[in-house]
């Protein structure tokens, strides 16, 4: 709270004295759903401060009191994944269970077994073979940006950087870019273009540029992306848009034409 006053609201919920009485296994569905939403929001706020010792104490309380390593596994994973090369990441993974043999998280069993941090290449390889992992990372990054938003969105640089480097790394490692890769990645690109957090928008532009240089996209998808890119433009990022459109045309020159709506969007830009 001394570092960031936005944590004040959680003092009366997750960290209130009355929380000691909550037993998740016997609580009614509505109570657990409300608790899940609050924990998820807290994780978004905690993410920028994860390496600070006081954040570890908060996390320990949530683990002991609310069993988040069991009930809120994915929220906890998204909190710690951007810090996958640290020892505290390893400790968090070691208190989690991945029972489902088909789970996209099974690759983390090696971290539990060896006690060693997760290399970026292992993460990228799993993103390339399991596009659902990229979908998960894109979704959580978007939700975190939406939660913190505006001026506070700049605090999410670590998470946004993780989203960008993991997506690019997975595209580089993939032998072939499949329709599933494109689907899982593109749905959050459109959200990034419209964001009021410049770092997230810029990450969306760079991922788009990399995607169009790695594979051929349909004209329909390219036109949809161009329309969204040119619709809500932050003036600080205008040069990036021009570069991005240039790359799109250079890589798809045989098929691509600019739609009327994109031309109108461009004409309206000062």
Tab-separated table of N, CA and C in Angstrom, residues 79-230:
chain	number	residue	atom	x	y	z
A	79	UNK	N	0.753	-14.832	-13.019
A	79	UNK	CA	1.520	-13.916	-12.166
A	79	UNK	C	3.013	-14.250	-12.232
A	80	UNK	N	3.342	-15.543	-12.192
A	80	UNK	CA	4.747	-15.936	-12.044
A	80	UNK	C	5.456	-16.185	-13.377
A	81	UNK	N	4.722	-16.486	-14.454
A	81	UNK	CA	5.368	-16.833	-15.723
A	81	UNK	C	6.316	-15.754	-16.271
A	82	UNK	N	5.958	-14.467	-16.188
A	82	UNK	CA	6.911	-13.462	-16.684
A	82	UNK	C	8.257	-13.483	-15.952
A	83	UNK	N	8.289	-14.154	-14.807
A	83	UNK	CA	9.511	-14.227	-13.998
A	83	UNK	C	10.065	-15.661	-13.999
A	84	UNK	N	9.898	-16.349	-15.128
A	84	UNK	CA	10.181	-17.789	-15.206
A	84	UNK	C	11.661	-18.149	-15.069
A	85	UNK	N	12.544	-17.161	-15.061
A	85	UNK	CA	13.970	-17.464	-14.919
A	85	UNK	C	14.484	-17.153	-13.507
A	86	UNK	N	13.553	-17.058	-12.557
A	86	UNK	CA	13.935	-16.754	-11.168
A	86	UNK	C	13.671	-17.949	-10.262
A	87	UNK	N	14.304	-17.951	-9.086
A	87	UNK	CA	14.119	-19.046	-8.127
A	87	UNK	C	12.744	-19.009	-7.484
A	88	UNK	N	12.180	-17.817	-7.302
A	88	UNK	CA	10.849	-17.736	-6.678
A	88	UNK	C	9.800	-18.344	-7.606
A	89	UNK	N	10.006	-18.260	-8.921
A	89	UNK	CA	9.125	-18.933	-9.878
A	89	UNK	C	9.153	-20.448	-9.636
A	90	UNK	N	10.357	-20.992	-9.473
A	90	UNK	CA	10.505	-22.433	-9.238
A	90	UNK	C	9.753	-22.840	-7.982
A	91	UNK	N	9.906	-22.048	-6.915
A	91	UNK	CA	9.245	-22.380	-5.640
A	91	UNK	C	7.730	-22.401	-5.801
A	92	UNK	N	7.199	-21.443	-6.570
A	92	UNK	CA	5.751	-21.397	-6.791
A	92	UNK	C	5.270	-22.614	-7.583
A	93	UNK	N	6.032	-23.009	-8.596
A	93	UNK	CA	5.653	-24.164	-9.414
A	93	UNK	C	5.685	-25.444	-8.585
A	94	UNK	N	6.631	-25.529	-7.650
A	94	UNK	CA	6.783	-26.749	-6.854
A	94	UNK	C	5.639	-27.000	-5.880
A	95	UNK	N	4.825	-25.994	-5.612
A	95	UNK	CA	3.675	-26.217	-4.714
A	95	UNK	C	2.368	-26.352	-5.502
A	96	UNK	N	2.491	-26.534	-6.813
A	96	UNK	CA	1.307	-26.719	-7.658
A	96	UNK	C	1.284	-28.139	-8.205
A	97	UNK	N	0.079	-28.628	-8.539
A	97	UNK	CA	-0.080	-29.951	-9.140
A	97	UNK	C	-0.717	-29.807	-10.515
A	98	UNK	N	-0.244	-30.601	-11.458
A	98	UNK	CA	-0.785	-30.603	-12.819
A	98	UNK	C	-1.251	-32.026	-13.124
A	99	UNK	N	-2.461	-32.343	-12.616
A	99	UNK	CA	-2.943	-33.722	-12.672
A	99	UNK	C	-3.380	-34.162	-14.069
A	100	UNK	N	-3.940	-33.231	-14.849
A	100	UNK	CA	-4.488	-33.579	-16.155
A	100	UNK	C	-3.360	-33.906	-17.144
A	101	UNK	N	-3.311	-35.152	-17.653
A	101	UNK	CA	-2.221	-35.519	-18.573
A	101	UNK	C	-2.264	-34.767	-19.899
A	102	UNK	N	-3.412	-34.169	-20.225
A	102	UNK	CA	-3.533	-33.405	-21.479
A	102	UNK	C	-3.331	-31.903	-21.268
A	103	UNK	N	-3.008	-31.505	-20.048
A	103	UNK	CA	-2.884	-30.080	-19.723
A	103	UNK	C	-1.741	-29.429	-20.478
A	104	UNK	N	-1.953	-28.174	-20.869
A	104	UNK	CA	-0.883	-27.412	-21.530
A	104	UNK	C	0.235	-27.051	-20.566
A	105	UNK	N	0.022	-27.329	-19.280
A	105	UNK	CA	1.022	-26.981	-18.269
A	105	UNK	C	1.929	-28.144	-17.904
A	106	UNK	N	1.761	-29.297	-18.527
A	106	UNK	CA	2.572	-30.457	-18.150
A	106	UNK	C	4.069	-30.236	-18.315
A	107	UNK	N	4.445	-29.325	-19.233
A	107	UNK	CA	5.876	-29.070	-19.435
A	107	UNK	C	6.545	-28.475	-18.192
A	108	UNK	N	5.729	-27.978	-17.258
A	108	UNK	CA	6.285	-27.405	-16.024
A	108	UNK	C	6.693	-28.477	-15.016
A	109	UNK	N	6.332	-29.733	-15.295
A	109	UNK	CA	6.745	-30.824	-14.396
A	109	UNK	C	8.269	-30.920	-14.299
A	110	UNK	N	8.958	-30.571	-15.394
A	110	UNK	CA	10.428	-30.594	-15.368
A	110	UNK	C	10.978	-29.588	-14.364
A	111	UNK	N	10.296	-28.443	-14.250
A	111	UNK	CA	10.713	-27.418	-13.278
A	111	UNK	C	10.547	-27.964	-11.867
A	112	UNK	N	9.428	-28.641	-11.613
A	112	UNK	CA	9.182	-29.227	-10.291
A	112	UNK	C	10.242	-30.277	-9.951
A	113	UNK	N	10.559	-31.092	-10.950
A	113	UNK	CA	11.474	-32.216	-10.736
A	113	UNK	C	12.918	-31.765	-10.540
A	114	UNK	N	13.373	-30.844	-11.379
A	114	UNK	CA	14.788	-30.436	-11.352
A	114	UNK	C	15.066	-29.287	-10.390
A	115	UNK	N	14.030	-28.469	-10.099
A	115	UNK	CA	14.253	-27.294	-9.258
A	115	UNK	C	14.988	-26.183	-9.971
A	116	UNK	N	15.015	-26.261	-11.322
A	116	UNK	CA	15.715	-25.247	-12.110
A	116	UNK	C	14.717	-24.329	-12.801
A	117	UNK	N	15.058	-23.042	-12.955
A	117	UNK	CA	14.157	-22.119	-13.663
A	117	UNK	C	13.880	-22.585	-15.092
A	118	UNK	N	12.811	-22.063	-15.651
A	118	UNK	CA	12.379	-22.427	-17.004
A	118	UNK	C	13.106	-21.559	-18.026
A	119	UNK	N	13.764	-22.180	-18.998
A	119	UNK	CA	14.461	-21.403	-20.019
A	119	UNK	C	13.456	-20.809	-20.994
A	120	UNK	N	13.830	-19.703	-21.605
A	120	UNK	CA	12.928	-19.068	-22.572
A	120	UNK	C	12.705	-19.961	-23.785
A	121	UNK	N	13.707	-20.782	-24.135
A	121	UNK	CA	13.560	-21.653	-25.303
A	121	UNK	C	12.544	-22.760	-25.046
A	122	UNK	N	12.541	-23.286	-23.818
A	122	UNK	CA	11.534	-24.297	-23.452
A	122	UNK	C	10.135	-23.695	-23.528
A	123	UNK	N	10.001	-22.460	-23.057
A	123	UNK	CA	8.724	-21.765	-23.110
A	123	UNK	C	8.295	-21.525	-24.553
A	124	UNK	N	9.217	-21.060	-25.387
A	124	UNK	CA	8.901	-20.790	-26.794
A	124	UNK	C	8.522	-22.080	-27.530
A	125	UNK	N	9.240	-23.157	-27.260
A	125	UNK	CA	8.938	-24.437	-27.909
A	125	UNK	C	7.523	-24.909	-27.571
A	126	UNK	N	7.129	-24.720	-26.311
A	126	UNK	CA	5.791	-25.125	-25.915
A	126	UNK	C	4.735	-24.198	-26.503
A	127	UNK	N	5.056	-22.925	-26.654
A	127	UNK	CA	4.132	-22.007	-27.316
A	127	UNK	C	3.942	-22.350	-28.778
A	128	UNK	N	5.013	-22.818	-29.425
A	128	UNK	CA	4.911	-23.168	-30.845
A	128	UNK	C	4.137	-24.466	-31.047
A	129	UNK	N	4.285	-25.417	-30.131
A	129	UNK	CA	3.582	-26.698	-30.270
A	129	UNK	C	2.184	-26.668	-29.673
A	130	UNK	N	1.943	-25.717	-28.758
A	130	UNK	CA	0.624	-25.584	-28.129
A	130	UNK	C	0.142	-24.136	-28.239
A	131	UNK	N	-0.472	-23.769	-29.364
A	131	UNK	CA	-0.930	-22.377	-29.526
A	131	UNK	C	-1.890	-21.910	-28.430
A	132	UNK	N	-2.529	-22.856	-27.731
A	132	UNK	CA	-3.423	-22.474	-26.635
A	132	UNK	C	-2.667	-21.750	-25.525
A	133	UNK	N	-1.368	-22.020	-25.411
A	133	UNK	CA	-0.542	-21.309	-24.427
A	133	UNK	C	-0.413	-19.836	-24.809
A	134	UNK	N	-0.276	-19.561	-26.113
A	134	UNK	CA	-0.195	-18.181	-26.590
A	134	UNK	C	-1.525	-17.468	-26.371
A	135	UNK	N	-2.618	-18.205	-26.552
A	135	UNK	CA	-3.949	-17.652	-26.305
A	135	UNK	C	-4.092	-17.251	-24.840
A	136	UNK	N	-3.630	-18.117	-23.944
A	136	UNK	CA	-3.697	-17.858	-22.505
A	136	UNK	C	-2.903	-16.609	-22.137
A	137	UNK	N	-1.687	-16.495	-22.660
A	137	UNK	CA	-0.826	-15.348	-22.337
A	137	UNK	C	-1.415	-14.061	-22.906
A	138	UNK	N	-1.928	-14.113	-24.150
A	138	UNK	CA	-2.552	-12.933	-24.756
A	138	UNK	C	-3.765	-12.479	-23.979
A	139	UNK	N	-4.598	-13.425	-23.558
A	139	UNK	CA	-5.828	-13.113	-22.818
A	139	UNK	C	-5.514	-12.436	-21.481
A	140	UNK	N	-4.574	-13.005	-20.738
A	140	UNK	CA	-4.259	-12.442	-19.427
A	140	UNK	C	-3.591	-11.085	-19.536
A	141	UNK	N	-2.742	-10.913	-20.540
A	141	UNK	CA	-2.093	-9.609	-20.721
A	141	UNK	C	-3.129	-8.545	-21.032
A	142	UNK	N	-4.059	-8.876	-21.923
A	142	UNK	CA	-5.135	-7.935	-22.267
A	142	UNK	C	-5.970	-7.593	-21.035
A	143	UNK	N	-6.331	-8.601	-20.245
A	143	UNK	CA	-7.163	-8.361	-19.056
A	143	UNK	C	-6.419	-7.532	-18.010
A	144	UNK	N	-5.108	-7.767	-17.890
A	144	UNK	CA	-4.305	-6.979	-16.940
A	144	UNK	C	-4.222	-5.528	-17.378
A	145	UNK	N	-4.007	-5.302	-18.672
A	145	UNK	CA	-3.945	-3.941	-19.220
A	145	UNK	C	-5.289	-3.248	-19.029
A	146	UNK	N	-6.356	-3.982	-19.248
A	146	UNK	CA	-7.708	-3.421	-19.083
A	146	UNK	C	-7.963	-3.059	-17.623
A	147	UNK	N	-7.506	-3.882	-16.701
A	147	UNK	CA	-7.704	-3.640	-15.270
A	147	UNK	C	-6.919	-2.423	-14.793
A	148	UNK	N	-5.636	-2.348	-15.161
A	148	UNK	CA	-4.816	-1.237	-14.686
A	148	UNK	C	-5.017	0.011	-15.543
A	149	UNK	N	-5.031	-0.184	-16.864
A	149	UNK	CA	-5.393	0.879	-17.809
A	149	UNK	C	-4.635	2.190	-17.664
A	150	UNK	N	-4.866	3.070	-18.641
A	150	UNK	CA	-4.378	4.445	-18.602
A	150	UNK	C	-2.934	4.591	-18.170
A	151	UNK	N	-2.712	5.542	-17.284
A	151	UNK	CA	-1.350	5.856	-16.837
A	151	UNK	C	-0.740	4.709	-16.039
A	152	UNK	N	-1.587	3.921	-15.365
A	152	UNK	CA	-1.061	2.823	-14.545
A	152	UNK	C	-0.667	1.619	-15.399
A	153	UNK	N	-1.111	1.606	-16.659
A	153	UNK	CA	-0.768	0.507	-17.547
A	153	UNK	C	0.720	0.389	-17.800
A	154	UNK	N	1.449	1.495	-17.618
A	154	UNK	CA	2.905	1.468	-17.825
A	154	UNK	C	3.603	0.576	-16.796
A	155	UNK	N	2.923	0.303	-15.678
A	155	UNK	CA	3.501	-0.576	-14.661
A	155	UNK	C	3.601	-2.021	-15.146
A	156	UNK	N	2.880	-2.325	-16.226
A	156	UNK	CA	2.826	-3.702	-16.718
A	156	UNK	C	3.895	-3.998	-17.775
A	157	UNK	N	4.966	-3.239	-17.788
A	157	UNK	CA	5.992	-3.428	-18.822
A	157	UNK	C	6.547	-4.843	-18.836
A	158	UNK	N	6.734	-5.440	-17.657
A	158	UNK	CA	7.287	-6.797	-17.599
A	158	UNK	C	6.329	-7.794	-18.235
A	159	UNK	N	5.031	-7.688	-17.904
A	159	UNK	CA	4.049	-8.613	-18.471
A	159	UNK	C	3.903	-8.410	-19.980
A	160	UNK	N	3.870	-7.152	-20.426
A	160	UNK	CA	3.721	-6.863	-21.856
A	160	UNK	C	4.949	-7.354	-22.615
A	161	UNK	N	6.127	-7.140	-22.054
A	161	UNK	CA	7.356	-7.617	-22.676
A	161	UNK	C	7.355	-9.148	-22.775
A	162	UNK	N	6.860	-9.793	-21.729
A	162	UNK	CA	6.761	-11.257	-21.720
A	162	UNK	C	5.803	-11.737	-22.816
A	163	UNK	N	4.668	-11.078	-22.945
A	163	UNK	CA	3.686	-11.402	-23.997
A	163	UNK	C	4.325	-11.273	-25.379
A	164	UNK	N	5.046	-10.181	-25.582
A	164	UNK	CA	5.669	-9.922	-26.883
A	164	UNK	C	6.760	-10.948	-27.195
A	165	UNK	N	7.709	-11.123	-26.274
A	165	UNK	CA	8.848	-12.003	-26.559
A	165	UNK	C	8.422	-13.468	-26.684
A	166	UNK	N	7.429	-13.895	-25.896
A	166	UNK	CA	6.978	-15.287	-25.964
A	166	UNK	C	6.255	-15.560	-27.278
A	167	UNK	N	5.420	-14.614	-27.710
A	167	UNK	CA	4.703	-14.792	-28.972
A	167	UNK	C	5.678	-14.815	-30.149
A	168	UNK	N	6.611	-13.874	-30.176
A	168	UNK	CA	7.615	-13.821	-31.246
A	168	UNK	C	8.491	-15.079	-31.208
A	169	UNK	N	8.927	-15.473	-30.010
A	169	UNK	CA	9.775	-16.658	-29.866
A	169	UNK	C	9.081	-17.919	-30.343
A	170	UNK	N	7.781	-18.045	-30.016
A	170	UNK	CA	7.013	-19.221	-30.459
A	170	UNK	C	6.873	-19.250	-31.979
A	171	UNK	N	6.654	-18.084	-32.593
A	171	UNK	CA	6.567	-18.012	-34.056
A	171	UNK	C	7.897	-18.412	-34.697
A	172	UNK	N	8.999	-18.023	-34.066
A	172	UNK	CA	10.315	-18.365	-34.589
A	172	UNK	C	10.592	-19.864	-34.476
A	173	UNK	N	10.126	-20.467	-33.390
A	173	UNK	CA	10.400	-21.884	-33.149
A	173	UNK	C	9.479	-22.817	-33.952
A	174	UNK	N	8.317	-22.310	-34.365
A	174	UNK	CA	7.343	-23.164	-35.057
A	174	UNK	C	7.854	-23.544	-36.451
A	175	UNK	N	7.894	-24.851	-36.771
A	175	UNK	CA	8.320	-25.267	-38.114
A	175	UNK	C	7.390	-24.712	-39.188
A	176	UNK	N	6.093	-24.660	-38.860
A	176	UNK	CA	5.075	-24.118	-39.762
A	176	UNK	C	4.094	-23.297	-38.948
A	177	UNK	N	3.728	-22.123	-39.450
A	177	UNK	CA	2.696	-21.317	-38.787
A	177	UNK	C	1.341	-21.831	-39.253
A	178	UNK	N	0.559	-22.377	-38.330
A	178	UNK	CA	-0.728	-22.974	-38.664
A	178	UNK	C	-1.862	-21.960	-38.490
A	179	UNK	N	-3.048	-22.349	-38.995
A	179	UNK	CA	-4.235	-21.506	-38.801
A	179	UNK	C	-4.522	-21.313	-37.316
A	180	UNK	N	-4.205	-22.337	-36.528
A	180	UNK	CA	-4.452	-22.257	-35.093
A	180	UNK	C	-3.546	-21.204	-34.445
A	181	UNK	N	-2.280	-21.148	-34.862
A	181	UNK	CA	-1.379	-20.093	-34.381
A	181	UNK	C	-1.966	-18.711	-34.700
A	182	UNK	N	-2.379	-18.549	-35.961
A	182	UNK	CA	-2.888	-17.253	-36.417
A	182	UNK	C	-4.132	-16.852	-35.638
A	183	UNK	N	-5.033	-17.816	-35.419
A	183	UNK	CA	-6.273	-17.544	-34.685
A	183	UNK	C	-5.974	-17.121	-33.254
A	184	UNK	N	-5.121	-17.888	-32.560
A	184	UNK	CA	-4.831	-17.626	-31.152
A	184	UNK	C	-4.117	-16.288	-30.956
A	185	UNK	N	-3.301	-15.901	-31.930
A	185	UNK	CA	-2.532	-14.662	-31.803
A	185	UNK	C	-3.341	-13.447	-32.238
A	186	UNK	N	-4.053	-13.561	-33.360
A	186	UNK	CA	-4.686	-12.381	-33.965
A	186	UNK	C	-5.837	-11.822	-33.133
A	187	UNK	N	-6.519	-12.654	-32.360
A	187	UNK	CA	-7.672	-12.157	-31.590
A	187	UNK	C	-7.271	-11.081	-30.568
A	188	UNK	N	-6.012	-11.167	-30.063
A	188	UNK	CA	-5.568	-10.174	-29.083
A	188	UNK	C	-4.798	-9.033	-29.729
A	189	UNK	N	-4.380	-9.209	-30.986
A	189	UNK	CA	-3.750	-8.105	-31.710
A	189	UNK	C	-4.743	-6.967	-31.888
A	190	UNK	N	-5.969	-7.306	-32.276
A	190	UNK	CA	-7.006	-6.292	-32.492
A	190	UNK	C	-7.269	-5.516	-31.203
A	191	UNK	N	-7.255	-6.211	-30.070
A	191	UNK	CA	-7.468	-5.548	-28.781
A	191	UNK	C	-6.283	-4.639	-28.432
A	192	UNK	N	-5.086	-5.074	-28.817
A	192	UNK	CA	-3.887	-4.259	-28.557
A	192	UNK	C	-3.929	-2.959	-29.351
A	193	UNK	N	-4.386	-3.030	-30.612
A	193	UNK	CA	-4.447	-1.823	-31.449
A	193	UNK	C	-5.306	-0.740	-30.805
A	194	UNK	N	-6.371	-1.160	-30.096
A	194	UNK	CA	-7.340	-0.201	-29.543
A	194	UNK	C	-6.996	0.237	-28.119
A	195	UNK	N	-5.936	-0.328	-27.562
A	195	UNK	CA	-5.612	-0.061	-26.164
A	195	UNK	C	-5.122	1.370	-25.950
A	196	UNK	N	-5.360	1.882	-24.740
A	196	UNK	CA	-4.841	3.204	-24.388
A	196	UNK	C	-3.481	3.102	-23.693
A	197	UNK	N	-2.919	1.892	-23.664
A	197	UNK	CA	-1.579	1.683	-23.119
A	197	UNK	C	-0.627	1.486	-24.297
A	198	UNK	N	0.219	2.479	-24.541
A	198	UNK	CA	1.060	2.485	-25.742
A	198	UNK	C	1.982	1.274	-25.855
A	199	UNK	N	2.506	0.796	-24.722
A	199	UNK	CA	3.410	-0.358	-24.772
A	199	UNK	C	2.690	-1.589	-25.318
A	200	UNK	N	1.430	-1.762	-24.913
A	200	UNK	CA	0.637	-2.910	-25.372
A	200	UNK	C	0.323	-2.770	-26.861
A	201	UNK	N	-0.032	-1.557	-27.277
A	201	UNK	CA	-0.315	-1.298	-28.695
A	201	UNK	C	0.931	-1.547	-29.545
A	202	UNK	N	2.067	-1.023	-29.105
A	202	UNK	CA	3.322	-1.203	-29.845
A	202	UNK	C	3.692	-2.677	-29.943
A	203	UNK	N	3.454	-3.433	-28.863
A	203	UNK	CA	3.718	-4.876	-28.893
A	203	UNK	C	2.839	-5.546	-29.950
A	204	UNK	N	1.575	-5.106	-30.030
A	204	UNK	CA	0.660	-5.640	-31.043
A	204	UNK	C	1.158	-5.368	-32.456
A	205	UNK	N	1.667	-4.157	-32.686
A	205	UNK	CA	2.211	-3.807	-34.008
A	205	UNK	C	3.404	-4.698	-34.368
A	206	UNK	N	4.306	-4.891	-33.395
A	206	UNK	CA	5.528	-5.660	-33.675
A	206	UNK	C	5.221	-7.139	-33.924
A	207	UNK	N	4.266	-7.683	-33.159
A	207	UNK	CA	3.863	-9.075	-33.380
A	207	UNK	C	3.224	-9.223	-34.764
A	208	UNK	N	2.398	-8.247	-35.146
A	208	UNK	CA	1.764	-8.275	-36.471
A	208	UNK	C	2.822	-8.259	-37.567
A	209	UNK	N	3.813	-7.375	-37.436
A	209	UNK	CA	4.885	-7.283	-38.432
A	209	UNK	C	5.626	-8.609	-38.554
A	210	UNK	N	5.877	-9.247	-37.419
A	210	UNK	CA	6.592	-10.524	-37.448
A	210	UNK	C	5.727	-11.613	-38.079
A	211	UNK	N	4.443	-11.593	-37.752
A	211	UNK	CA	3.527	-12.607	-38.285
A	211	UNK	C	3.439	-12.539	-39.804
A	212	UNK	N	3.334	-11.333	-40.358
A	212	UNK	CA	3.177	-11.208	-41.815
A	212	UNK	C	4.481	-11.530	-42.563
A	213	UNK	N	5.613	-11.432	-41.866
A	213	UNK	CA	6.869	-11.816	-42.533
A	213	UNK	C	7.115	-13.320	-42.446
A	214	UNK	N	6.449	-13.991	-41.483
A	214	UNK	CA	6.648	-15.430	-41.307
A	214	UNK	C	5.696	-16.280	-42.137
A	215	UNK	N	4.517	-15.740	-42.470
A	215	UNK	CA	3.525	-16.545	-43.175
A	215	UNK	C	2.611	-15.663	-44.010
A	216	UNK	N	1.922	-16.262	-44.957
A	216	UNK	CA	0.958	-15.544	-45.776
A	216	UNK	C	-0.400	-15.573	-45.078
A	217	UNK	N	-0.992	-14.413	-44.884
A	217	UNK	CA	-2.318	-14.307	-44.282
A	217	UNK	C	-3.351	-14.066	-45.374
A	218	UNK	N	-4.590	-14.385	-45.068
A	218	UNK	CA	-5.660	-14.155	-46.048
A	218	UNK	C	-5.876	-12.652	-46.232
A	219	UNK	N	-6.311	-12.276	-47.422
A	219	UNK	CA	-6.590	-10.861	-47.706
A	219	UNK	C	-7.668	-10.339	-46.763
A	220	UNK	N	-8.655	-11.184	-46.489
A	220	UNK	CA	-9.746	-10.780	-45.586
A	220	UNK	C	-9.206	-10.412	-44.203
A	221	UNK	N	-8.316	-11.263	-43.655
A	221	UNK	CA	-7.748	-10.984	-42.334
A	221	UNK	C	-6.860	-9.745	-42.381
A	222	UNK	N	-6.050	-9.631	-43.427
A	222	UNK	CA	-5.166	-8.465	-43.548
A	222	UNK	C	-5.959	-7.165	-43.625
A	223	UNK	N	-7.043	-7.171	-44.394
A	223	UNK	CA	-7.874	-5.966	-44.492
A	223	UNK	C	-8.525	-5.623	-43.161
A	224	UNK	N	-8.936	-6.665	-42.432
A	224	UNK	CA	-9.536	-6.438	-41.118
A	224	UNK	C	-8.498	-5.835	-40.166
A	225	UNK	N	-7.283	-6.380	-40.194
A	225	UNK	CA	-6.214	-5.864	-39.333
A	225	UNK	C	-5.859	-4.422	-39.697
A	226	UNK	N	-5.740	-4.136	-41.015
A	226	UNK	CA	-5.396	-2.775	-41.454
A	226	UNK	C	-6.462	-1.770	-41.032
A	227	UNK	N	-7.716	-2.184	-41.135
A	227	UNK	CA	-8.816	-1.299	-40.747
A	227	UNK	C	-8.725	-0.961	-39.260
A	228	UNK	N	-8.457	-1.987	-38.433
A	228	UNK	CA	-8.357	-1.771	-36.985
A	228	UNK	C	-7.104	-0.957	-36.633
A	229	UNK	N	-6.007	-1.223	-37.321
A	229	UNK	CA	-4.741	-0.519	-37.050
A	229	UNK	C	-4.895	0.979	-37.286
A	230	UNK	N	-5.624	1.360	-38.342
A	230	UNK	CA	-5.716	2.775	-38.731
A	230	UNK	C	-6.917	3.490	-38.121
